[in-house]
Structures are given as structure tokens and as C-alpha cells.
PDB file of C-alpha atoms and ligand atoms in Angstrom:
ATOM      1  CA  UNK A   1     -88.611  14.337  51.911  1.00  0.00           C
ATOM      2  CA  UNK A   2     -86.336  12.898  49.180  1.00  0.00           C
ATOM      3  CA  UNK A   3     -87.874  11.292  46.168  1.00  0.00           C
ATOM      4  CA  UNK A   4     -87.263   7.547  46.987  1.00  0.00           C
ATOM      5  CA  UNK A   5     -87.208   6.614  43.229  1.00  0.00           C
ATOM      6  CA  UNK A   6     -84.161   8.707  42.549  1.00  0.00           C
ATOM      7  CA  UNK A   7     -80.992   7.820  44.534  1.00  0.00           C
ATOM      8  CA  UNK A   8     -78.985  10.627  45.971  1.00  0.00           C
ATOM      9  CA  UNK A   9     -75.284  10.848  45.110  1.00  0.00           C
ATOM     10  CA  UNK A  10     -72.346  12.149  47.058  1.00  0.00           C
ATOM     11  CA  UNK A  11     -68.724  12.335  46.078  1.00  0.00           C
ATOM     12  CA  UNK A  12     -65.973  11.299  48.611  1.00  0.00           C
ATOM     13  CA  UNK A  13     -62.713  13.015  47.937  1.00  0.00           C
ATOM     14  CA  UNK A  14     -59.208  11.799  48.740  1.00  0.00           C
ATOM     15  CA  UNK A  15     -56.711  13.938  50.766  1.00  0.00           C
ATOM     16  CA  UNK A  16     -52.921  14.268  50.637  1.00  0.00           C
ATOM     17  CA  UNK A  17     -50.786  15.782  53.513  1.00  0.00           C
ATOM     18  CA  UNK A  18     -48.630  18.664  52.491  1.00  0.00           C
ATOM     19  CA  UNK A  19     -47.211  18.502  56.045  1.00  0.00           C
ATOM     20  CA  UNK A  20     -47.552  15.954  58.732  1.00  0.00           C
ATOM     21  CA  UNK A  21     -45.856  16.351  62.136  1.00  0.00           C
ATOM     22  CA  UNK A  22     -46.392  14.183  65.265  1.00  0.00           C
ATOM     23  CA  UNK A  23     -46.206  16.321  68.423  1.00  0.00           C
ATOM     24  CA  UNK A  24     -46.433  13.570  71.096  1.00  0.00           C
ATOM     25  CA  UNK A  25     -47.954  10.372  71.939  1.00  0.00           C
ATOM     26  CA  UNK A  26     -51.081  10.541  74.105  1.00  0.00           C
ATOM     27  CA  UNK A  27     -51.788   8.167  77.016  1.00  0.00           C
ATOM     28  CA  UNK A  28     -54.834   6.768  75.212  1.00  0.00           C
ATOM     29  CA  UNK A  29     -52.555   5.592  72.436  1.00  0.00           C
ATOM     30  CA  UNK A  30     -53.588   8.245  69.954  1.00  0.00           C
ATOM     31  CA  UNK A  31     -50.983  10.785  68.772  1.00  0.00           C
ATOM     32  CA  UNK A  32     -51.228  14.588  68.792  1.00  0.00           C
ATOM     33  CA  UNK A  33     -50.544  15.788  65.296  1.00  0.00           C
ATOM     34  CA  UNK A  34     -50.218  18.829  63.145  1.00  0.00           C
ATOM     35  CA  UNK A  35     -51.077  18.187  59.629  1.00  0.00           C
ATOM     36  CA  UNK A  36     -51.681  20.361  56.567  1.00  0.00           C
ATOM     37  CA  UNK A  37     -54.519  18.606  54.636  1.00  0.00           C
ATOM     38  CA  UNK A  38     -55.375  19.047  51.063  1.00  0.00           C
ATOM     39  CA  UNK A  39     -58.249  17.567  49.036  1.00  0.00           C
ATOM     40  CA  UNK A  40     -57.362  16.232  45.646  1.00  0.00           C
ATOM     41  CA  UNK A  41     -59.456  15.324  42.648  1.00  0.00           C
ATOM     42  CA  UNK A  42     -59.600  11.587  43.101  1.00  0.00           C
ATOM     43  CA  UNK A  43     -63.083  10.525  44.405  1.00  0.00           C
ATOM     44  CA  UNK A  44     -65.341   7.669  45.269  1.00  0.00           C
ATOM     45  CA  UNK A  45     -69.041   7.925  44.401  1.00  0.00           C
ATOM     46  CA  UNK A  46     -71.693   6.934  46.976  1.00  0.00           C
ATOM     47  CA  UNK A  47     -75.328   6.732  46.198  1.00  0.00           C
ATOM     48  CA  UNK A  48     -78.065   6.432  48.808  1.00  0.00           C
ATOM     49  CA  UNK A  49     -81.662   5.293  48.685  1.00  0.00           C
ATOM     50  CA  UNK A  50     -84.214   4.816  51.377  1.00  0.00           C
ATOM     51  CA  UNK A  51     -85.135   1.285  52.275  1.00  0.00           C
ATOM     52  CA  UNK A  52     -87.597  -0.457  54.550  1.00  0.00           C
ATOM     53  CA  UNK A  53     -85.181  -1.181  57.344  1.00  0.00           C
ATOM     54  CA  UNK A  54     -81.434  -1.844  58.108  1.00  0.00           C
ATOM     55  CA  UNK A  55     -78.260  -0.588  56.465  1.00  0.00           C
ATOM     56  CA  UNK A  56     -77.321  -2.324  53.271  1.00  0.00           C
ATOM     57  CA  UNK A  57     -73.945  -1.707  51.547  1.00  0.00           C
ATOM     58  CA  UNK A  58     -72.914  -2.802  48.064  1.00  0.00           C
ATOM     59  CA  UNK A  59     -69.749  -1.964  46.198  1.00  0.00           C
ATOM     60  CA  UNK A  60     -67.874  -2.606  43.018  1.00  0.00           C
ATOM     61  CA  UNK A  61     -64.616  -3.226  45.168  1.00  0.00           C
ATOM     62  CA  UNK A  62     -64.211  -6.912  46.039  1.00  0.00           C
ATOM     63  CA  UNK A  63     -61.568  -6.041  48.606  1.00  0.00           C
ATOM     64  CA  UNK A  64     -63.793  -4.200  51.096  1.00  0.00           C
ATOM     65  CA  UNK A  65     -66.237  -5.588  53.754  1.00  0.00           C
ATOM     66  CA  UNK A  66     -69.742  -4.575  53.356  1.00  0.00           C
ATOM     67  CA  UNK A  67     -70.740  -5.374  57.019  1.00  0.00           C
ATOM     68  CA  UNK A  68     -70.291  -3.358  60.101  1.00  0.00           C
ATOM     69  CA  UNK A  69     -66.513  -3.218  59.475  1.00  0.00           C
ATOM     70  CA  UNK A  70     -67.012  -0.765  56.633  1.00  0.00           C
ATOM     71  CA  UNK A  71     -66.693   2.863  57.847  1.00  0.00           C
ATOM     72  CA  UNK A  72     -69.763   3.642  55.759  1.00  0.00           C
ATOM     73  CA  UNK A  73     -71.682   1.329  57.894  1.00  0.00           C
ATOM     74  CA  UNK A  74     -70.346   2.774  61.117  1.00  0.00           C
ATOM     75  CA  UNK A  75     -71.129   6.243  59.974  1.00  0.00           C
ATOM     76  CA  UNK A  76     -74.734   5.331  58.899  1.00  0.00           C
ATOM     77  CA  UNK A  77     -75.466   3.476  62.201  1.00  0.00           C
ATOM     78  CA  UNK A  78     -74.199   6.203  64.337  1.00  0.00           C
ATOM     79  CA  UNK A  79     -76.310   8.872  62.480  1.00  0.00           C
ATOM     80  CA  UNK A  80     -79.391   6.598  62.623  1.00  0.00           C
ATOM     81  CA  UNK A  81     -78.968   6.017  66.389  1.00  0.00           C
ATOM     82  CA  UNK A  82     -78.231   9.645  67.157  1.00  0.00           C
ATOM     83  CA  UNK A  83     -81.152  11.026  65.160  1.00  0.00           C
ATOM     84  CA  UNK A  84     -83.601   8.070  65.884  1.00  0.00           C
ATOM     85  CA  UNK A  85     -84.015   7.302  62.112  1.00  0.00           C
ATOM     86  CA  UNK A  86     -86.245   4.188  61.926  1.00  0.00           C
ATOM     87  CA  UNK A  87     -86.210   3.784  58.117  1.00  0.00           C
ATOM     88  CA  UNK A  88     -83.439   1.831  56.458  1.00  0.00           C
ATOM     89  CA  UNK A  89     -80.974   2.796  53.690  1.00  0.00           C
ATOM     90  CA  UNK A  90     -79.135   1.122  50.747  1.00  0.00           C
ATOM     91  CA  UNK A  91     -75.752   2.619  49.995  1.00  0.00           C
ATOM     92  CA  UNK A  92     -73.708   1.848  46.917  1.00  0.00           C
ATOM     93  CA  UNK A  93     -69.943   2.566  46.878  1.00  0.00           C
ATOM     94  CA  UNK A  94     -68.180   3.032  43.555  1.00  0.00           C
ATOM     95  CA  UNK A  95     -64.447   2.830  44.709  1.00  0.00           C
ATOM     96  CA  UNK A  96     -61.650   4.822  43.061  1.00  0.00           C
ATOM     97  CA  UNK A  97     -59.491   5.986  45.995  1.00  0.00           C
ATOM     98  CA  UNK A  98     -56.673   3.622  46.632  1.00  0.00           C
ATOM     99  CA  UNK A  99     -57.147   1.485  49.708  1.00  0.00           C
ATOM    100  CA  UNK A 100     -54.948   1.557  52.909  1.00  0.00           C
ATOM    101  CA  UNK A 101     -52.866   4.211  51.003  1.00  0.00           C
ATOM    102  CA  UNK A 102     -52.629   7.269  53.324  1.00  0.00           C
ATOM    103  CA  UNK A 103     -55.390   9.108  51.298  1.00  0.00           C
ATOM    104  CA  UNK A 104     -58.228   8.775  53.912  1.00  0.00           C
ATOM    105  CA  UNK A 105     -60.399   6.824  51.531  1.00  0.00           C
ATOM    106  CA  UNK A 106     -62.408   5.141  54.298  1.00  0.00           C
ATOM    107  CA  UNK A 107     -62.720   8.371  56.301  1.00  0.00           C
ATOM    108  CA  UNK A 108     -63.896  10.219  53.255  1.00  0.00           C
ATOM    109  CA  UNK A 109     -66.534   7.606  52.578  1.00  0.00           C
ATOM    110  CA  UNK A 110     -67.767   7.979  56.174  1.00  0.00           C
ATOM    111  CA  UNK A 111     -67.908  11.776  55.750  1.00  0.00           C
ATOM    112  CA  UNK A 112     -69.864  11.408  52.470  1.00  0.00           C
ATOM    113  CA  UNK A 113     -72.175   9.040  54.290  1.00  0.00           C
ATOM    114  CA  UNK A 114     -72.981  11.571  57.061  1.00  0.00           C
ATOM    115  CA  UNK A 115     -73.427  14.369  54.436  1.00  0.00           C
ATOM    116  CA  UNK A 116     -75.550  12.140  52.150  1.00  0.00           C
ATOM    117  CA  UNK A 117     -77.822  10.780  54.780  1.00  0.00           C
ATOM    118  CA  UNK A 118     -78.356  14.257  56.263  1.00  0.00           C
ATOM    119  CA  UNK A 119     -79.777  15.274  52.911  1.00  0.00           C
ATOM    120  CA  UNK A 120     -81.657  12.033  52.259  1.00  0.00           C
ATOM    121  CA  UNK A 121     -83.518  12.226  55.548  1.00  0.00           C
ATOM    122  CA  UNK A 122     -83.599  16.056  55.733  1.00  0.00           C
ATOM    123  CA  UNK A 123     -81.889  16.039  59.089  1.00  0.00           C
ATOM    124  CA  UNK A 124     -81.462  19.438  60.885  1.00  0.00           C
ATOM    125  CA  UNK A 125     -77.820  18.972  61.821  1.00  0.00           C
ATOM    126  CA  UNK A 126     -75.153  21.663  61.308  1.00  0.00           C
ATOM    127  CA  UNK A 127     -71.862  20.932  59.719  1.00  0.00           C
ATOM    128  CA  UNK A 128     -70.220  21.222  63.125  1.00  0.00           C
ATOM    129  CA  UNK A 129     -72.659  18.758  64.656  1.00  0.00           C
ATOM    130  CA  UNK A 130     -71.847  16.442  61.739  1.00  0.00           C
ATOM    131  CA  UNK A 131     -68.061  16.822  62.470  1.00  0.00           C
ATOM    132  CA  UNK A 132     -68.586  16.051  66.107  1.00  0.00           C
ATOM    133  CA  UNK A 133     -70.359  12.857  65.107  1.00  0.00           C
ATOM    134  CA  UNK A 134     -67.640  12.185  62.546  1.00  0.00           C
ATOM    135  CA  UNK A 135     -64.730  12.104  64.947  1.00  0.00           C
ATOM    136  CA  UNK A 136     -66.392   9.023  66.651  1.00  0.00           C
ATOM    137  CA  UNK A 137     -65.980   7.166  63.442  1.00  0.00           C
ATOM    138  CA  UNK A 138     -62.440   8.309  62.768  1.00  0.00           C
ATOM    139  CA  UNK A 139     -60.013  11.220  63.486  1.00  0.00           C
ATOM    140  CA  UNK A 140     -59.865  12.238  59.854  1.00  0.00           C
ATOM    141  CA  UNK A 141     -63.642  12.181  59.303  1.00  0.00           C
ATOM    142  CA  UNK A 142     -64.207  15.839  60.482  1.00  0.00           C
ATOM    143  CA  UNK A 143     -61.670  17.034  57.997  1.00  0.00           C
ATOM    144  CA  UNK A 144     -63.239  15.067  55.185  1.00  0.00           C
ATOM    145  CA  UNK A 145     -66.532  16.668  55.926  1.00  0.00           C
ATOM    146  CA  UNK A 146     -64.842  20.119  55.727  1.00  0.00           C
ATOM    147  CA  UNK A 147     -62.584  19.450  52.774  1.00  0.00           C
ATOM    148  CA  UNK A 148     -60.283  21.876  50.893  1.00  0.00           C
ATOM    149  CA  UNK A 149     -57.029  23.121  52.560  1.00  0.00           C
ATOM    150  CA  UNK A 150     -56.886  22.945  56.241  1.00  0.00           C
ATOM    151  CA  UNK A 151     -54.587  22.728  59.338  1.00  0.00           C
ATOM    152  CA  UNK A 152     -55.666  19.696  61.481  1.00  0.00           C
ATOM    153  CA  UNK A 153     -54.396  19.545  65.019  1.00  0.00           C
ATOM    154  CA  UNK A 154     -55.335  17.529  68.159  1.00  0.00           C
ATOM    155  CA  UNK A 155     -55.803  13.919  66.912  1.00  0.00           C
ATOM    156  CA  UNK A 156     -56.772  15.507  63.579  1.00  0.00           C
ATOM    157  CA  UNK A 157     -60.187  16.865  64.599  1.00  0.00           C
ATOM    158  CA  UNK A 158     -59.290  20.418  65.625  1.00  0.00           C
ATOM    159  CA  UNK A 159     -59.529  22.096  62.167  1.00  0.00           C
ATOM    160  CA  UNK A 160     -58.419  25.638  60.939  1.00  0.00           C
ATOM    161  CA  UNK A 161     -59.498  26.292  57.284  1.00  0.00           C
ATOM    162  CA  UNK A 162     -56.689  27.728  55.173  1.00  0.00           C
ATOM    163  CA  UNK A 163     -56.725  29.737  52.045  1.00  0.00           C
ATOM    164  CA  UNK A 164     -56.839  27.618  48.981  1.00  0.00           C
ATOM    165  CA  UNK A 165     -53.342  26.272  48.189  1.00  0.00           C
ATOM    166  CA  UNK A 166     -51.527  27.682  45.152  1.00  0.00           C
ATOM    167  CA  UNK A 167     -52.601  26.137  41.782  1.00  0.00           C
ATOM    168  CA  UNK A 168     -50.418  23.297  40.505  1.00  0.00           C
ATOM    169  CA  UNK A 169     -50.715  19.743  39.056  1.00  0.00           C
ATOM    170  CA  UNK A 170     -50.191  16.764  41.164  1.00  0.00           C
ATOM    171  CA  UNK A 171     -49.019  13.225  40.226  1.00  0.00           C
ATOM    172  CA  UNK A 172     -50.195  10.561  42.694  1.00  0.00           C
ATOM    173  CA  UNK A 173     -48.592   7.214  42.676  1.00  0.00           C
ATOM    174  CA  UNK A 174     -49.624   4.278  44.744  1.00  0.00           C
ATOM    175  CA  UNK A 175     -47.241   1.418  44.902  1.00  0.00           C
ATOM    176  CA  UNK A 176     -48.683  -2.112  44.919  1.00  0.00           C
ATOM    177  CA  UNK A 177     -48.490  -2.507  48.692  1.00  0.00           C
ATOM    178  CA  UNK A 178     -50.968  -1.566  51.468  1.00  0.00           C
ATOM    179  CA  UNK A 179     -49.768   0.026  54.702  1.00  0.00           C
ATOM    180  CA  UNK A 180     -51.669  -0.185  58.047  1.00  0.00           C
ATOM    181  CA  UNK A 181     -51.878   3.259  59.557  1.00  0.00           C
ATOM    182  CA  UNK A 182     -51.824   1.657  63.038  1.00  0.00           C
ATOM    183  CA  UNK A 183     -48.512  -0.164  62.249  1.00  0.00           C
ATOM    184  CA  UNK A 184     -46.887   3.061  61.208  1.00  0.00           C
ATOM    185  CA  UNK A 185     -47.892   5.047  64.366  1.00  0.00           C
ATOM    186  CA  UNK A 186     -47.032   2.181  66.641  1.00  0.00           C
ATOM    187  CA  UNK A 187     -43.464   2.054  65.200  1.00  0.00           C
ATOM    188  CA  UNK A 188     -42.868   5.793  65.421  1.00  0.00           C
ATOM    189  CA  UNK A 189     -40.598   6.411  68.390  1.00  0.00           C
ATOM    190  CA  UNK A 190     -42.147   9.638  69.663  1.00  0.00           C
ATOM    191  CA  UNK A 191     -39.436  10.033  72.289  1.00  0.00           C
ATOM    192  CA  UNK A 192     -36.602  10.310  69.565  1.00  0.00           C
ATOM    193  CA  UNK A 193     -35.440  13.732  68.527  1.00  0.00           C
ATOM    194  CA  UNK A 194     -36.215  14.238  64.841  1.00  0.00           C
ATOM    195  CA  UNK A 195     -36.508  16.971  62.327  1.00  0.00           C
ATOM    196  CA  UNK A 196     -39.979  18.460  62.533  1.00  0.00           C
ATOM    197  CA  UNK A 197     -41.560  19.900  59.278  1.00  0.00           C
ATOM    198  CA  UNK A 198     -42.155  23.572  59.304  1.00  0.00           C
ATOM    199  CA  UNK A 199     -45.994  23.466  59.518  1.00  0.00           C
ATOM    200  CA  UNK A 200     -46.342  27.144  60.566  1.00  0.00           C
ATOM    201  CA  UNK A 201     -44.142  28.122  57.663  1.00  0.00           C
ATOM    202  CA  UNK A 202     -46.175  25.940  55.324  1.00  0.00           C
ATOM    203  CA  UNK A 203     -49.456  27.692  56.489  1.00  0.00           C
ATOM    204  CA  UNK A 204     -47.903  31.054  55.910  1.00  0.00           C
ATOM    205  CA  UNK A 205     -46.614  30.043  52.384  1.00  0.00           C
ATOM    206  CA  UNK A 206     -50.213  28.873  51.557  1.00  0.00           C
ATOM    207  CA  UNK A 207     -51.698  32.146  52.865  1.00  0.00           C
ATOM    208  CA  UNK A 208     -49.225  34.070  50.644  1.00  0.00           C
ATOM    209  CA  UNK A 209     -49.972  31.959  47.574  1.00  0.00           C
ATOM    210  CA  UNK A 210     -46.266  30.993  47.454  1.00  0.00           C
ATOM    211  CA  UNK A 211     -45.970  27.578  45.651  1.00  0.00           C
ATOM    212  CA  UNK A 212     -42.133  27.536  46.040  1.00  0.00           C
ATOM    213  CA  UNK A 213     -42.621  28.180  49.776  1.00  0.00           C
ATOM    214  CA  UNK A 214     -45.102  25.189  49.956  1.00  0.00           C
ATOM    215  CA  UNK A 215     -42.737  22.790  48.040  1.00  0.00           C
ATOM    216  CA  UNK A 216     -39.709  23.860  50.098  1.00  0.00           C
ATOM    217  CA  UNK A 217     -41.567  22.820  53.361  1.00  0.00           C
ATOM    218  CA  UNK A 218     -43.122  19.531  52.343  1.00  0.00           C
ATOM    219  CA  UNK A 219     -42.417  17.161  55.245  1.00  0.00           C
ATOM    220  CA  UNK A 220     -43.870  14.090  56.772  1.00  0.00           C
ATOM    221  CA  UNK A 221     -42.397  12.414  59.904  1.00  0.00           C
ATOM    222  CA  UNK A 222     -44.184   9.164  59.164  1.00  0.00           C
ATOM    223  CA  UNK A 223     -41.706   8.651  56.229  1.00  0.00           C
ATOM    224  CA  UNK A 224     -39.198   7.657  58.963  1.00  0.00           C
ATOM    225  CA  UNK A 225     -41.109   4.405  59.646  1.00  0.00           C
ATOM    226  CA  UNK A 226     -42.751   3.660  56.219  1.00  0.00           C
ATOM    227  CA  UNK A 227     -39.821   4.329  53.949  1.00  0.00           C
ATOM    228  CA  UNK A 228     -37.306   1.916  55.583  1.00  0.00           C
ATOM    229  CA  UNK A 229     -40.068  -0.756  55.468  1.00  0.00           C
ATOM    230  CA  UNK A 230     -40.959  -0.079  51.849  1.00  0.00           C
ATOM    231  CA  UNK A 231     -37.912   1.541  49.926  1.00  0.00           C
ATOM    232  CA  UNK A 232     -39.978   1.725  46.750  1.00  0.00           C
ATOM    233  CA  UNK A 233     -41.442   4.881  48.285  1.00  0.00           C
ATOM    234  CA  UNK A 234     -38.072   6.597  48.194  1.00  0.00           C
ATOM    235  CA  UNK A 235     -37.524   5.412  44.607  1.00  0.00           C
ATOM    236  CA  UNK A 236     -40.723   6.901  43.480  1.00  0.00           C
ATOM    237  CA  UNK A 237     -39.886  10.191  45.200  1.00  0.00           C
ATOM    238  CA  UNK A 238     -36.603  10.334  43.491  1.00  0.00           C
ATOM    239  CA  UNK A 239     -38.135   9.459  40.072  1.00  0.00           C
ATOM    240  CA  UNK A 240     -40.654  12.234  40.473  1.00  0.00           C
ATOM    241  CA  UNK A 241     -37.998  14.788  41.337  1.00  0.00           C
ATOM    242  CA  UNK A 242     -35.853  13.628  38.297  1.00  0.00           C
ATOM    243  CA  UNK A 243     -38.894  14.080  36.120  1.00  0.00           C
ATOM    244  CA  UNK A 244     -39.320  17.733  37.064  1.00  0.00           C
ATOM    245  CA  UNK A 245     -41.412  17.669  40.244  1.00  0.00           C
ATOM    246  CA  UNK A 246     -40.673  20.804  42.403  1.00  0.00           C
ATOM    247  CA  UNK A 247     -41.325  18.654  45.510  1.00  0.00           C
ATOM    248  CA  UNK A 248     -42.446  15.099  46.376  1.00  0.00           C
ATOM    249  CA  UNK A 249     -43.685  13.561  49.567  1.00  0.00           C
ATOM    250  CA  UNK A 250     -45.397  10.484  50.973  1.00  0.00           C
ATOM    251  CA  UNK A 251     -48.969  11.057  51.998  1.00  0.00           C
ATOM    252  CA  UNK A 252     -50.273  10.186  55.527  1.00  0.00           C
ATOM    253  CA  UNK A 253     -48.905   6.859  56.683  1.00  0.00           C
ATOM    254  CA  UNK A 254     -48.176   5.940  53.086  1.00  0.00           C
ATOM    255  CA  UNK A 255     -47.384   4.231  50.750  1.00  0.00           C
ATOM    256  CA  UNK A 256     -48.901   6.797  48.379  1.00  0.00           C
ATOM    257  CA  UNK A 257     -46.412   9.358  47.084  1.00  0.00           C
ATOM    258  CA  UNK A 258     -47.334  12.712  45.328  1.00  0.00           C
ATOM    259  CA  UNK A 259     -45.241  15.032  43.237  1.00  0.00           C
ATOM    260  CA  UNK A 260     -46.016  18.677  42.569  1.00  0.00           C
ATOM    261  CA  UNK A 261     -45.667  19.926  39.093  1.00  0.00           C
ATOM    262  CA  UNK A 262     -46.023  23.409  37.677  1.00  0.00           C
ATOM    263  CA  UNK A 263     -48.170  22.289  34.629  1.00  0.00           C
ATOM    264  CA  UNK A 264     -50.497  19.411  33.812  1.00  0.00           C
ATOM    265  CA  UNK A 265     -48.302  18.543  30.755  1.00  0.00           C
ATOM    266  CA  UNK A 266     -45.202  18.056  33.022  1.00  0.00           C
ATOM    267  CA  UNK A 267     -47.253  15.893  35.390  1.00  0.00           C
ATOM    268  CA  UNK A 268     -48.799  13.749  32.553  1.00  0.00           C
ATOM    269  CA  UNK A 269     -45.177  13.212  31.024  1.00  0.00           C
ATOM    270  CA  UNK A 270     -43.887  12.181  34.428  1.00  0.00           C
ATOM    271  CA  UNK A 271     -46.923   9.913  34.807  1.00  0.00           C
ATOM    272  CA  UNK A 272     -46.312   8.196  31.494  1.00  0.00           C
ATOM    273  CA  UNK A 273     -42.541   7.762  32.319  1.00  0.00           C
ATOM    274  CA  UNK A 274     -43.276   6.418  35.877  1.00  0.00           C
ATOM    275  CA  UNK A 275     -45.811   4.001  34.388  1.00  0.00           C
ATOM    276  CA  UNK A 276     -43.074   2.538  32.131  1.00  0.00           C
ATOM    277  CA  UNK A 277     -40.833   1.899  35.123  1.00  0.00           C
ATOM    278  CA  UNK A 278     -43.498  -0.302  36.747  1.00  0.00           C
ATOM    279  CA  UNK A 279     -42.998   1.096  40.286  1.00  0.00           C
ATOM    280  CA  UNK A 280     -46.576   2.120  40.982  1.00  0.00           C
ATOM    281  CA  UNK A 281     -49.813   0.074  40.654  1.00  0.00           C
ATOM    282  CA  UNK A 282     -52.053   3.131  40.393  1.00  0.00           C
ATOM    283  CA  UNK A 283     -51.283   6.520  38.926  1.00  0.00           C
ATOM    284  CA  UNK A 284     -53.395   9.744  38.762  1.00  0.00           C
ATOM    285  CA  UNK A 285     -52.666  13.194  37.340  1.00  0.00           C
ATOM    286  CA  UNK A 286     -54.851  15.511  39.439  1.00  0.00           C
ATOM    287  CA  UNK A 287     -55.091  18.889  41.145  1.00  0.00           C
ATOM    288  CA  UNK A 288     -55.989  20.394  44.470  1.00  0.00           C
ATOM    289  CA  UNK A 289     -59.738  20.843  45.210  1.00  0.00           C
TER     290      UNK A 289
HETATM  291  P1  LIG B   1     -55.786   7.128  56.388  1.00  0.00           P
HETATM  292  O1  LIG B   1     -55.155   8.029  55.404  1.00  0.00           O
HETATM  293  O2  LIG B   1     -56.994   7.852  56.992  1.00  0.00           O
HETATM  294  O3  LIG B   1     -54.869   6.513  57.142  1.00  0.00           O
HETATM  295  P2  LIG B   1     -55.901   5.009  54.441  1.00  0.00           P
HETATM  296  O4  LIG B   1     -56.052   5.590  53.082  1.00  0.00           O
HETATM  297  O5  LIG B   1     -54.547   4.620  54.883  1.00  0.00           O
HETATM  298  O6  LIG B   1     -56.559   6.033  55.496  1.00  0.00           O
HETATM  299  P3  LIG B   1     -58.301   3.473  54.039  1.00  0.00           P
HETATM  300  O7  LIG B   1     -58.313   3.253  52.578  1.00  0.00           O
HETATM  301  O8  LIG B   1     -59.242   4.494  54.588  1.00  0.00           O
HETATM  302  O9  LIG B   1     -56.767   3.714  54.535  1.00  0.00           O
HETATM  303  O10 LIG B   1     -58.622   2.054  54.805  1.00  0.00           O
HETATM  304  C1  LIG B   1     -57.943   1.433  55.737  1.00  0.00           C
HETATM  305  C2  LIG B   1     -58.659   0.139  56.140  1.00  0.00           C
HETATM  306  O11 LIG B   1     -60.121   0.394  56.520  1.00  0.00           O
HETATM  307  C3  LIG B   1     -58.710  -0.897  55.054  1.00  0.00           C
HETATM  308  O12 LIG B   1     -58.004  -1.994  55.498  1.00  0.00           O
HETATM  309  C4  LIG B   1     -60.178  -1.249  54.804  1.00  0.00           C
HETATM  310  O13 LIG B   1     -60.429  -2.618  54.955  1.00  0.00           O
HETATM  311  C5  LIG B   1     -60.923  -0.434  55.987  1.00  0.00           C
HETATM  312  N1  LIG B   1     -62.096   0.113  55.471  1.00  0.00           N
HETATM  313  C6  LIG B   1     -63.411   0.066  56.020  1.00  0.00           C
HETATM  314  N2  LIG B   1     -64.204   0.846  55.306  1.00  0.00           N
HETATM  315  C7  LIG B   1     -63.613   1.282  54.187  1.00  0.00           C
HETATM  316  C8  LIG B   1     -63.981   2.056  53.100  1.00  0.00           C
HETATM  317  N3  LIG B   1     -65.178   2.528  53.021  1.00  0.00           N
HETATM  318  N4  LIG B   1     -63.016   2.443  52.230  1.00  0.00           N
HETATM  319  C9  LIG B   1     -61.789   1.959  52.340  1.00  0.00           C
HETATM  320  N5  LIG B   1     -61.358   1.182  53.403  1.00  0.00           N
HETATM  321  C10 LIG B   1     -62.240   0.928  54.288  1.00  0.00           C
END
């Protein structure tokens, strides 16, 4: 059993989408997707400690609920009910991942909660069992449990691990707006013919370690909805390309934009220049994990 004096810590990493395609709208309102997911080095920190009873969440982020609306709470409650845990837990969230940004921050916190509590309570659950529980909290949670480079299909829960993506530096820019994932999917006209990103080609380029092949195939169909609503996204993409990015794309449902650079110096220079233009509220120079 875990030492109750010493809290257990678990990092929750953000993701970007190197490719995001929507195949069709399902009858239950979900969408069938094909996404190339990639963990990046931006993370929240969760700490867990046993308590007498109940689930108590604290956070340094004033914007987030700490009640049952927090995905951490949903994940902890589901695990407690499934495994018959009678003890309580206190969870503290140190938030760094931009919120409502297309970086799966909430899903990653839920994934970290499942991983952290499995360890805290010494639960005999496999990663696969944890992923099966995770999808009940959110479609991206199973991927967040797995992490790394992966192809996500179905509603996001059918995962195929891929070879690590080629090394590069990433500039992540989050404009000062929040975008609702639900709004974006609801406004995507799935009956319309649009250009689909080359997801299979992207997977092949990753397998071959071909960075140019990856950047050539960056594509996200959700840009069709989010960019017309928030043109600042297109401006940031253009600025990143002007400042030497070999490719640039919106992540998830947005509004976060990332640019791929061959060196950290280039990414840092672009970051400094973009900061001066005042287009982004949060900027990070990071890499694939
Ligand atoms: P995705 O990329 O999966 O669409 P996102 O990055 O767009 O996710 P999140 O930051 O995960 O969006 O959060 C979306 C909403 O979920 C927010 O409005 C927030 O209030 C709610 N939420 C609940 N729990 C959390 C959490 N632990 N972290 C962030 N958001 C949370």
C-alpha cells in the first residue's frame, strides 16, 4: 500500500494532431474519425493522496470546476465505483495545458487520474482495462493513457501505436479565445465533399522517419469550421510559415496552432517574434514526447 504521508505525482501530457480526418457522422451524434495523435512536452501535474472518504479536488487554476464537472472527478468516481474503493482521495491539479484549446487537457488529466489511482490503491488493472474505463469519460482518454505517436480511429478509442515521429522542434501558440469542441463538430457538414488529409501517407511517413513527408501531409478538416469563425488562427499559421516553419496546423478543434521547425533555435526565434505581434496568449517551444 502507498505511503499515505507522501503524495503520488503523475504528469498529464498535452497532445497535438498531425492529422485529423472526419470519416462520417454517426447516428448517436459522435463522429467517426481518423487522427494521428502526438504527445508534446506541455504537461499538467496531478498529485494524489489517500483520504478518509470522498473525492476532493483542488487546483491552482481559477477557471476550472472542482466538482463532478471536472473530468478528474469523473475518472476518479468511475474507478472507485468499478473497483469498489471505499477510501477517499485528495487530488491537486497544477494546470499548464491551455484550456478548451484542442490539446486534450481535460482528457489527459482524466487519464493521469486513472493511472495515478491505479498506483495509489495498488489496483490490478491492465492498461487495456484502464483504456476501456477511460473511453467512458471521454473519447480521447484511451489515447492519453497510451501517449506517444498513435493512429486513433473509431470515435478516437481504436488505437494503433506508431513509431516515434521524426525529431523536430514545435512552436505551440494558443490565441486568447476558447473553442468548444462540441460547437466545431456540430458545425461540420459531414455530407459536404471536402479534401481529406492523407492519413495513411502520414502514417507511412512516420514509419519511414521522413519529417518532410510528415509536414507535407499535415491536415485537419476541423479547420474548415474553426478558421472562418476565428481568422486569427490563419494569421498565426501564416506567421509561423513566414518565420521558417516547415509546416503549421491547427490542433484538434482549435484554436491552438503549432508550427514544426528543424531546430530549437528556429522555433525559439519564431516564438519571440510571434510574442511581439501579440497574436497568441500562450506560447510554448517544445518537442514530441
Ligand atoms: P479536446 O482537445 O479533447 O477537445 P480541449 O483541449 O479542447 O480538449 P479541455 O481543455 O480538455 O478542451 O476542456 C474543455 C472543457 O472541459 C472546459 O470547458 C473545461 O471547463 C472542462 N473541463 C473539465 N475538467 C477539466 C480539466 N481537468 N481540465 C481542463 N478542462 C476541464
